[in-house]
Each structure stands twice: as structure tokens, then as C-alpha cells.
PDB file of C-alpha atoms in Angstrom:
ATOM      1  CA  UNK I   1      17.024 -39.665  16.802  1.00 67.00           C
ATOM      2  CA  UNK I   2      18.066 -43.136  15.367  1.00 66.00           C
ATOM      3  CA  UNK I   3      15.637 -45.225  17.472  1.00 75.00           C
ATOM      4  CA  UNK I   4      12.411 -43.863  19.253  1.00 78.00           C
ATOM      5  CA  UNK I   5      13.045 -44.548  23.227  1.00 79.00           C
ATOM      6  CA  UNK I   6      10.274 -46.551  24.899  1.00 83.00           C
ATOM      7  CA  UNK I   7       9.238 -44.768  28.110  1.00 84.00           C
ATOM      8  CA  UNK I   8       7.075 -47.845  29.284  1.00 80.00           C
ATOM      9  CA  UNK I   9       9.932 -49.850  31.218  1.00 79.00           C
ATOM     10  CA  UNK I  10       9.803 -52.611  28.656  1.00 78.00           C
ATOM     11  CA  UNK I  11       7.683 -55.838  28.997  1.00 75.00           C
ATOM     12  CA  UNK I  12       6.455 -57.216  32.031  1.00 75.00           C
ATOM     13  CA  UNK I  13       7.663 -60.444  33.552  1.00 81.00           C
ATOM     14  CA  UNK I  14       6.711 -63.176  36.032  1.00 81.00           C
ATOM     15  CA  UNK I  15       3.015 -62.561  36.034  1.00 78.00           C
ATOM     16  CA  UNK I  16       0.618 -64.205  38.549  1.00 84.00           C
ATOM     17  CA  UNK I  17      -2.629 -65.860  37.757  1.00 87.00           C
ATOM     18  CA  UNK I  18      -5.706 -66.158  39.609  1.00 90.00           C
ATOM     19  CA  UNK I  19      -5.084 -70.058  40.656  1.00 94.00           C
ATOM     20  CA  UNK I  20      -2.090 -69.342  41.934  1.00 94.00           C
ATOM     21  CA  UNK I  21      -2.880 -65.975  43.872  1.00 95.00           C
ATOM     22  CA  UNK I  22      -6.056 -67.967  45.351  1.00 96.00           C
ATOM     23  CA  UNK I  23      -3.826 -70.568  46.490  1.00 97.00           C
ATOM     24  CA  UNK I  24      -1.461 -68.169  48.201  1.00 97.00           C
ATOM     25  CA  UNK I  25      -4.145 -66.453  49.685  1.00 97.00           C
ATOM     26  CA  UNK I  26      -5.542 -69.611  51.314  1.00 98.00           C
ATOM     27  CA  UNK I  27      -1.930 -70.905  52.671  1.00 98.00           C
ATOM     28  CA  UNK I  28      -1.444 -67.222  53.881  1.00 98.00           C
ATOM     29  CA  UNK I  29      -5.077 -66.780  55.778  1.00 98.00           C
ATOM     30  CA  UNK I  30      -6.594 -70.228  56.288  1.00 98.00           C
ATOM     31  CA  UNK I  31      -3.620 -73.102  56.294  1.00 98.00           C
ATOM     32  CA  UNK I  32      -3.301 -74.097  60.103  1.00 98.00           C
ATOM     33  CA  UNK I  33       0.472 -74.749  59.579  1.00 98.00           C
ATOM     34  CA  UNK I  34       1.567 -72.065  57.137  1.00 98.00           C
ATOM     35  CA  UNK I  35      -0.770 -69.318  58.043  1.00 98.00           C
ATOM     36  CA  UNK I  36       0.821 -68.326  61.006  1.00 98.00           C
ATOM     37  CA  UNK I  37       3.989 -68.525  59.899  1.00 98.00           C
ATOM     38  CA  UNK I  38       3.331 -66.259  56.852  1.00 98.00           C
ATOM     39  CA  UNK I  39       1.739 -63.740  58.961  1.00 98.00           C
ATOM     40  CA  UNK I  40       4.202 -63.692  61.191  1.00 98.00           C
ATOM     41  CA  UNK I  41       6.782 -63.087  58.314  1.00 98.00           C
ATOM     42  CA  UNK I  42       4.530 -60.710  56.743  1.00 98.00           C
ATOM     43  CA  UNK I  43       4.121 -58.611  60.139  1.00 98.00           C
ATOM     44  CA  UNK I  44       7.691 -58.237  60.402  1.00 98.00           C
ATOM     45  CA  UNK I  45       8.380 -57.327  56.996  1.00 98.00           C
ATOM     46  CA  UNK I  46       5.493 -54.795  56.947  1.00 98.00           C
ATOM     47  CA  UNK I  47       6.856 -53.046  60.064  1.00 98.00           C
ATOM     48  CA  UNK I  48      10.396 -52.744  59.240  1.00 98.00           C
ATOM     49  CA  UNK I  49      10.631 -51.925  55.485  1.00 98.00           C
ATOM     50  CA  UNK I  50       9.038 -49.197  53.543  1.00 97.00           C
ATOM     51  CA  UNK I  51       6.736 -49.576  50.826  1.00 96.00           C
ATOM     52  CA  UNK I  52       9.134 -49.524  47.667  1.00 95.00           C
ATOM     53  CA  UNK I  53      11.472 -52.003  50.197  1.00 97.00           C
ATOM     54  CA  UNK I  54       8.528 -54.442  50.551  1.00 97.00           C
ATOM     55  CA  UNK I  55       7.791 -54.418  46.574  1.00 95.00           C
ATOM     56  CA  UNK I  56      11.679 -55.168  45.915  1.00 96.00           C
ATOM     57  CA  UNK I  57      11.891 -57.819  48.593  1.00 97.00           C
ATOM     58  CA  UNK I  58       8.829 -59.594  46.798  1.00 96.00           C
ATOM     59  CA  UNK I  59      10.025 -59.027  43.068  1.00 94.00           C
ATOM     60  CA  UNK I  60      13.843 -60.522  44.565  1.00 95.00           C
ATOM     61  CA  UNK I  61      11.910 -63.420  45.895  1.00 95.00           C
ATOM     62  CA  UNK I  62       9.817 -64.217  43.305  1.00 93.00           C
ATOM     63  CA  UNK I  63      12.886 -63.793  40.952  1.00 93.00           C
ATOM     64  CA  UNK I  64      15.025 -66.186  43.425  1.00 94.00           C
ATOM     65  CA  UNK I  65      11.618 -68.610  43.246  1.00 92.00           C
ATOM     66  CA  UNK I  66      12.003 -68.642  39.248  1.00 88.00           C
ATOM     67  CA  UNK I  67      15.421 -69.408  39.412  1.00 88.00           C
ATOM     68  CA  UNK I  68      16.590 -71.737  42.262  1.00 82.00           C
ATOM     69  CA  UNK I  69      14.621 -74.776  43.025  1.00 72.00           C
ATOM     70  CA  UNK I  70      14.785 -74.537  46.728  1.00 64.00           C
TER      71      UNK I  70
ATOM     72  CA  UNK A   1      -8.949 -34.385  21.698  1.00 83.00           C
ATOM     73  CA  UNK A   2      -9.519 -34.785  25.544  1.00 91.00           C
ATOM     74  CA  UNK A   3      -6.201 -36.129  26.907  1.00 94.00           C
ATOM     75  CA  UNK A   4      -4.833 -35.476  30.450  1.00 95.00           C
ATOM     76  CA  UNK A   5      -1.058 -35.645  31.513  1.00 96.00           C
ATOM     77  CA  UNK A   6      -0.184 -34.900  35.160  1.00 96.00           C
ATOM     78  CA  UNK A   7       2.041 -32.284  35.978  1.00 96.00           C
ATOM     79  CA  UNK A   8       4.692 -34.821  37.548  1.00 95.00           C
ATOM     80  CA  UNK A   9       4.066 -36.916  34.214  1.00 96.00           C
ATOM     81  CA  UNK A  10       5.148 -33.452  32.042  1.00 97.00           C
ATOM     82  CA  UNK A  11       8.114 -32.897  34.275  1.00 96.00           C
ATOM     83  CA  UNK A  12       9.438 -36.555  33.841  1.00 95.00           C
ATOM     84  CA  UNK A  13       8.870 -36.267  30.313  1.00 96.00           C
ATOM     85  CA  UNK A  14      10.988 -32.969  30.047  1.00 96.00           C
ATOM     86  CA  UNK A  15      13.774 -34.584  32.029  1.00 95.00           C
ATOM     87  CA  UNK A  16      13.595 -37.463  29.360  1.00 93.00           C
ATOM     88  CA  UNK A  17      14.234 -34.854  26.688  1.00 94.00           C
ATOM     89  CA  UNK A  18      11.160 -33.602  25.307  1.00 96.00           C
ATOM     90  CA  UNK A  19      11.593 -30.184  23.671  1.00 95.00           C
ATOM     91  CA  UNK A  20      10.526 -28.603  20.508  1.00 93.00           C
ATOM     92  CA  UNK A  21      12.097 -31.122  18.199  1.00 94.00           C
ATOM     93  CA  UNK A  22      11.427 -34.219  20.542  1.00 96.00           C
ATOM     94  CA  UNK A  23       7.802 -35.100  20.999  1.00 97.00           C
ATOM     95  CA  UNK A  24       5.734 -38.447  22.650  1.00 96.00           C
ATOM     96  CA  UNK A  25       4.635 -40.649  20.206  1.00 96.00           C
ATOM     97  CA  UNK A  26       1.609 -42.639  21.585  1.00 95.00           C
ATOM     98  CA  UNK A  27       0.784 -45.469  19.410  1.00 92.00           C
ATOM     99  CA  UNK A  28      -1.984 -48.479  20.119  1.00 89.00           C
ATOM    100  CA  UNK A  29      -1.006 -52.243  19.109  1.00 84.00           C
ATOM    101  CA  UNK A  30      -2.816 -55.105  19.297  1.00 80.00           C
ATOM    102  CA  UNK A  31      -1.444 -57.193  22.509  1.00 72.00           C
ATOM    103  CA  UNK A  32      -2.344 -58.078  25.866  1.00 68.00           C
ATOM    104  CA  UNK A  33      -5.313 -59.553  27.519  1.00 67.00           C
ATOM    105  CA  UNK A  34      -7.861 -57.061  26.384  1.00 65.00           C
ATOM    106  CA  UNK A  35      -7.054 -56.901  23.210  1.00 76.00           C
ATOM    107  CA  UNK A  36      -4.905 -53.512  22.958  1.00 82.00           C
ATOM    108  CA  UNK A  37      -1.861 -51.884  24.601  1.00 85.00           C
ATOM    109  CA  UNK A  38      -0.494 -48.323  24.263  1.00 88.00           C
ATOM    110  CA  UNK A  39       3.284 -47.905  23.249  1.00 88.00           C
ATOM    111  CA  UNK A  40       4.680 -44.937  23.885  1.00 92.00           C
ATOM    112  CA  UNK A  41       8.150 -43.751  22.685  1.00 94.00           C
ATOM    113  CA  UNK A  42      10.319 -40.193  22.628  1.00 95.00           C
ATOM    114  CA  UNK A  43      10.639 -39.933  18.647  1.00 95.00           C
ATOM    115  CA  UNK A  44      11.655 -36.836  16.474  1.00 95.00           C
ATOM    116  CA  UNK A  45      10.412 -37.998  13.410  1.00 94.00           C
ATOM    117  CA  UNK A  46       6.826 -36.964  11.932  1.00 94.00           C
ATOM    118  CA  UNK A  47       5.342 -39.611   9.525  1.00 93.00           C
ATOM    119  CA  UNK A  48       2.684 -39.061   6.993  1.00 94.00           C
ATOM    120  CA  UNK A  49      -0.757 -39.341   8.825  1.00 93.00           C
ATOM    121  CA  UNK A  50       0.785 -38.412  12.218  1.00 96.00           C
ATOM    122  CA  UNK A  51      -1.558 -35.709  14.034  1.00 95.00           C
ATOM    123  CA  UNK A  52      -0.641 -33.497  17.248  1.00 96.00           C
ATOM    124  CA  UNK A  53      -2.921 -34.559  19.891  1.00 96.00           C
ATOM    125  CA  UNK A  54      -1.907 -32.900  23.015  1.00 96.00           C
ATOM    126  CA  UNK A  55       0.311 -29.875  23.080  1.00 96.00           C
ATOM    127  CA  UNK A  56       1.293 -28.003  26.650  1.00 96.00           C
ATOM    128  CA  UNK A  57       4.794 -26.335  26.453  1.00 95.00           C
ATOM    129  CA  UNK A  58       7.516 -28.284  25.253  1.00 95.00           C
ATOM    130  CA  UNK A  59       5.274 -31.403  26.003  1.00 97.00           C
ATOM    131  CA  UNK A  60       3.678 -32.511  22.701  1.00 97.00           C
ATOM    132  CA  UNK A  61       2.152 -36.038  22.082  1.00 97.00           C
ATOM    133  CA  UNK A  62       1.821 -37.368  18.461  1.00 97.00           C
ATOM    134  CA  UNK A  63      -0.180 -40.290  17.341  1.00 96.00           C
ATOM    135  CA  UNK A  64      -0.615 -41.937  14.070  1.00 95.00           C
ATOM    136  CA  UNK A  65      -3.904 -42.077  11.897  1.00 93.00           C
ATOM    137  CA  UNK A  66      -5.224 -45.645  13.493  1.00 91.00           C
ATOM    138  CA  UNK A  67      -3.919 -44.897  16.953  1.00 92.00           C
ATOM    139  CA  UNK A  68      -5.639 -41.373  17.293  1.00 91.00           C
ATOM    140  CA  UNK A  69      -9.173 -42.721  18.218  1.00 88.00           C
ATOM    141  CA  UNK A  70      -7.928 -44.591  20.724  1.00 88.00           C
ATOM    142  CA  UNK A  71      -6.114 -41.975  22.548  1.00 91.00           C
ATOM    143  CA  UNK A  72      -9.172 -39.828  22.988  1.00 90.00           C
ATOM    144  CA  UNK A  73      -9.739 -39.806  27.003  1.00 90.00           C
ATOM    145  CA  UNK A  74      -6.198 -41.101  27.628  1.00 92.00           C
ATOM    146  CA  UNK A  75      -4.407 -39.941  31.420  1.00 93.00           C
ATOM    147  CA  UNK A  76      -1.089 -40.017  31.495  1.00 94.00           C
ATOM    148  CA  UNK A  77       0.707 -40.189  35.020  1.00 94.00           C
ATOM    149  CA  UNK A  78       3.877 -41.200  36.690  1.00 93.00           C
ATOM    150  CA  UNK A  79       4.860 -42.525  39.469  1.00 91.00           C
ATOM    151  CA  UNK A  80       8.291 -43.940  41.473  1.00 89.00           C
ATOM    152  CA  UNK A  81       6.095 -46.421  43.498  1.00 90.00           C
ATOM    153  CA  UNK A  82       7.855 -49.839  43.114  1.00 89.00           C
ATOM    154  CA  UNK A  83       4.993 -51.745  42.421  1.00 85.00           C
ATOM    155  CA  UNK A  84       2.977 -49.633  39.663  1.00 79.00           C
ATOM    156  CA  UNK A  85       6.401 -47.633  38.781  1.00 78.00           C
ATOM    157  CA  UNK A  86       6.992 -45.234  35.634  1.00 87.00           C
ATOM    158  CA  UNK A  87       4.249 -43.744  33.644  1.00 90.00           C
ATOM    159  CA  UNK A  88       1.063 -44.904  33.325  1.00 88.00           C
ATOM    160  CA  UNK A  89      -1.365 -44.651  30.502  1.00 88.00           C
ATOM    161  CA  UNK A  90      -4.974 -45.173  31.309  1.00 87.00           C
ATOM    162  CA  UNK A  91      -8.064 -44.238  29.473  1.00 85.00           C
ATOM    163  CA  UNK A  92     -11.264 -43.422  31.206  1.00 81.00           C
ATOM    164  CA  UNK A  93     -13.059 -44.773  28.114  1.00 78.00           C
ATOM    165  CA  UNK A  94     -11.615 -48.387  28.418  1.00 70.00           C
ATOM    166  CA  UNK A  95     -14.632 -51.008  29.134  1.00 67.00           C
ATOM    167  CA  UNK A  96     -12.241 -53.357  30.233  1.00 67.00           C
ATOM    168  CA  UNK A  97      -8.352 -53.436  31.161  1.00 68.00           C
ATOM    169  CA  UNK A  98      -5.929 -56.318  32.553  1.00 65.00           C
ATOM    170  CA  UNK A  99      -4.849 -56.975  35.886  1.00 61.00           C
ATOM    171  CA  UNK A 100      -2.144 -54.938  35.298  1.00 59.00           C
ATOM    172  CA  UNK A 101      -3.384 -52.251  33.608  1.00 60.00           C
ATOM    173  CA  UNK A 102      -1.330 -52.537  30.597  1.00 64.00           C
ATOM    174  CA  UNK A 103      -3.885 -53.204  27.932  1.00 70.00           C
ATOM    175  CA  UNK A 104      -7.464 -52.404  27.502  1.00 67.00           C
ATOM    176  CA  UNK A 105     -10.633 -52.193  25.356  1.00 70.00           C
ATOM    177  CA  UNK A 106     -12.712 -49.729  24.612  1.00 68.00           C
ATOM    178  CA  UNK A 107     -16.600 -49.804  23.918  1.00 67.00           C
ATOM    179  CA  UNK A 108     -16.355 -48.559  20.573  1.00 62.00           C
ATOM    180  CA  UNK A 109     -13.775 -50.978  18.869  1.00 53.00           C
ATOM    181  CA  UNK A 110     -13.356 -54.625  18.680  1.00 45.00           C
ATOM    182  CA  UNK A 111     -10.100 -55.423  20.038  1.00 38.00           C
ATOM    183  CA  UNK A 112      -7.551 -56.438  17.070  1.00 36.00           C
ATOM    184  CA  UNK A 113      -6.742 -59.447  18.932  1.00 30.00           C
ATOM    185  CA  UNK A 114      -8.888 -62.164  20.885  1.00 29.00           C
ATOM    186  CA  UNK A 115      -8.801 -61.468  24.867  1.00 31.00           C
ATOM    187  CA  UNK A 116      -8.313 -64.271  27.105  1.00 33.00           C
ATOM    188  CA  UNK A 117      -5.166 -66.478  28.529  1.00 35.00           C
ATOM    189  CA  UNK A 118      -4.052 -64.094  31.301  1.00 39.00           C
ATOM    190  CA  UNK A 119      -1.311 -61.651  31.018  1.00 45.00           C
ATOM    191  CA  UNK A 120       0.777 -63.894  28.891  1.00 40.00           C
ATOM    192  CA  UNK A 121      -0.862 -63.353  25.690  1.00 39.00           C
ATOM    193  CA  UNK A 122       1.323 -60.152  24.795  1.00 41.00           C
ATOM    194  CA  UNK A 123       0.988 -56.594  26.439  1.00 41.00           C
ATOM    195  CA  UNK A 124       1.635 -57.962  30.124  1.00 48.00           C
ATOM    196  CA  UNK A 125       5.232 -59.802  28.809  1.00 43.00           C
ATOM    197  CA  UNK A 126       4.816 -62.517  26.465  1.00 42.00           C
ATOM    198  CA  UNK A 127       8.631 -63.321  26.907  1.00 42.00           C
ATOM    199  CA  UNK A 128       8.364 -63.419  31.007  1.00 48.00           C
ATOM    200  CA  UNK A 129       5.425 -65.084  32.006  1.00 50.00           C
ATOM    201  CA  UNK A 130       6.383 -68.324  30.180  1.00 48.00           C
ATOM    202  CA  UNK A 131       2.445 -68.770  29.288  1.00 49.00           C
TER     203      UNK A 131
END
């Protein structure tokens, strides 16, 4: 074997820190304007997509948020 | 040495090519929020100081002299859940692990690097986080 083959899937990308998560939860659960909008979208996604589809959508959104400024 | 490999993980390792010649090499390298992280590669070259730490049929796990003590208590599982997909290497002896589970610290060993700084300090992806 020329090069050992990793089984760990490579490096992780797009980490979320505690401060970002806390603000996300505040927006989603407490903010009077954003919370209803986020919860409505979440309920729709959770009722129509499988677990892996939801994960794929979450990763796609993060990827697009990091690479697009809108 | 106490190492657990789930049946699904064994099947996946065999699918990846483990046989009488090829084995899983597990090493411990400094990195990650909690000090150390596992490296796991399929290899076929035994080096001086290597020892077989687990064997079940064609599933053999080899570790080097430095890493062997940290492999005690290791569990290897596999999941196709996208949120935590692939092989999961966890150690029940770990007293601390980072949020994504990729690095750990045991009670009887000091981490080789300072912890802290979130997941950007190495094991969780020093390239992608931008921290």
C-alpha cells in the first residue's frame, strides 16, 4: 500500500461556537419577530424531510451562508 | 487490552479492504479541543514497536508504542446518520472530550497540547473553522 487510507472522513469544517449557538437559540425561541418565522420553517422541514435530508439541508445552508453574502 | 468494535463497524472495515494483510492502524496524535485525537488509517506495513491490540477474524487493529496506552477502552462504531456519519472512535476512559467528539483526554495522561479555543484548535478541523 503506497499511502495508508484514512477512515475518519477528513477534517471537520464550519464549527459553531457556544456564543453563536446561544444567539441562534434566542432567535429561534425567544425573539418576537424571528421566532415564529424560524419555528414555522422548522416545523415544515421536520415534517417533510428525513433526518439525513434535514442534515443535508443544514449543511447546505451553512455552506451557502459562508460562501454567499446574502 | 479492552477494545470494542461493533458488528456494523467490523462489516464496514471489511468492506474497506481489511484482510490478512491489511489492518486498521490507530494512532493518537496531539490536537483538538481536548488534547488528543485518534488517527485511523488502513495500512499494510508493520513498523518496529507496533503491536496488535485487537483481532477478530480479518479485523486486526494495530497501534504503535506511543499510542497503545491510549487505545485501552476504545470503542469503534459506525453510523450512516449524516449528522454523525462514518466511524466513531470513543474512549470510555476519557474524562473530557470536545463537542464534536473527535478529541479526548484521559485521566492518566496529560494532553500533549493546551486545550481551549473551541473546535478550531486542531482535531475538529483546523482548516475549515477559520479560528
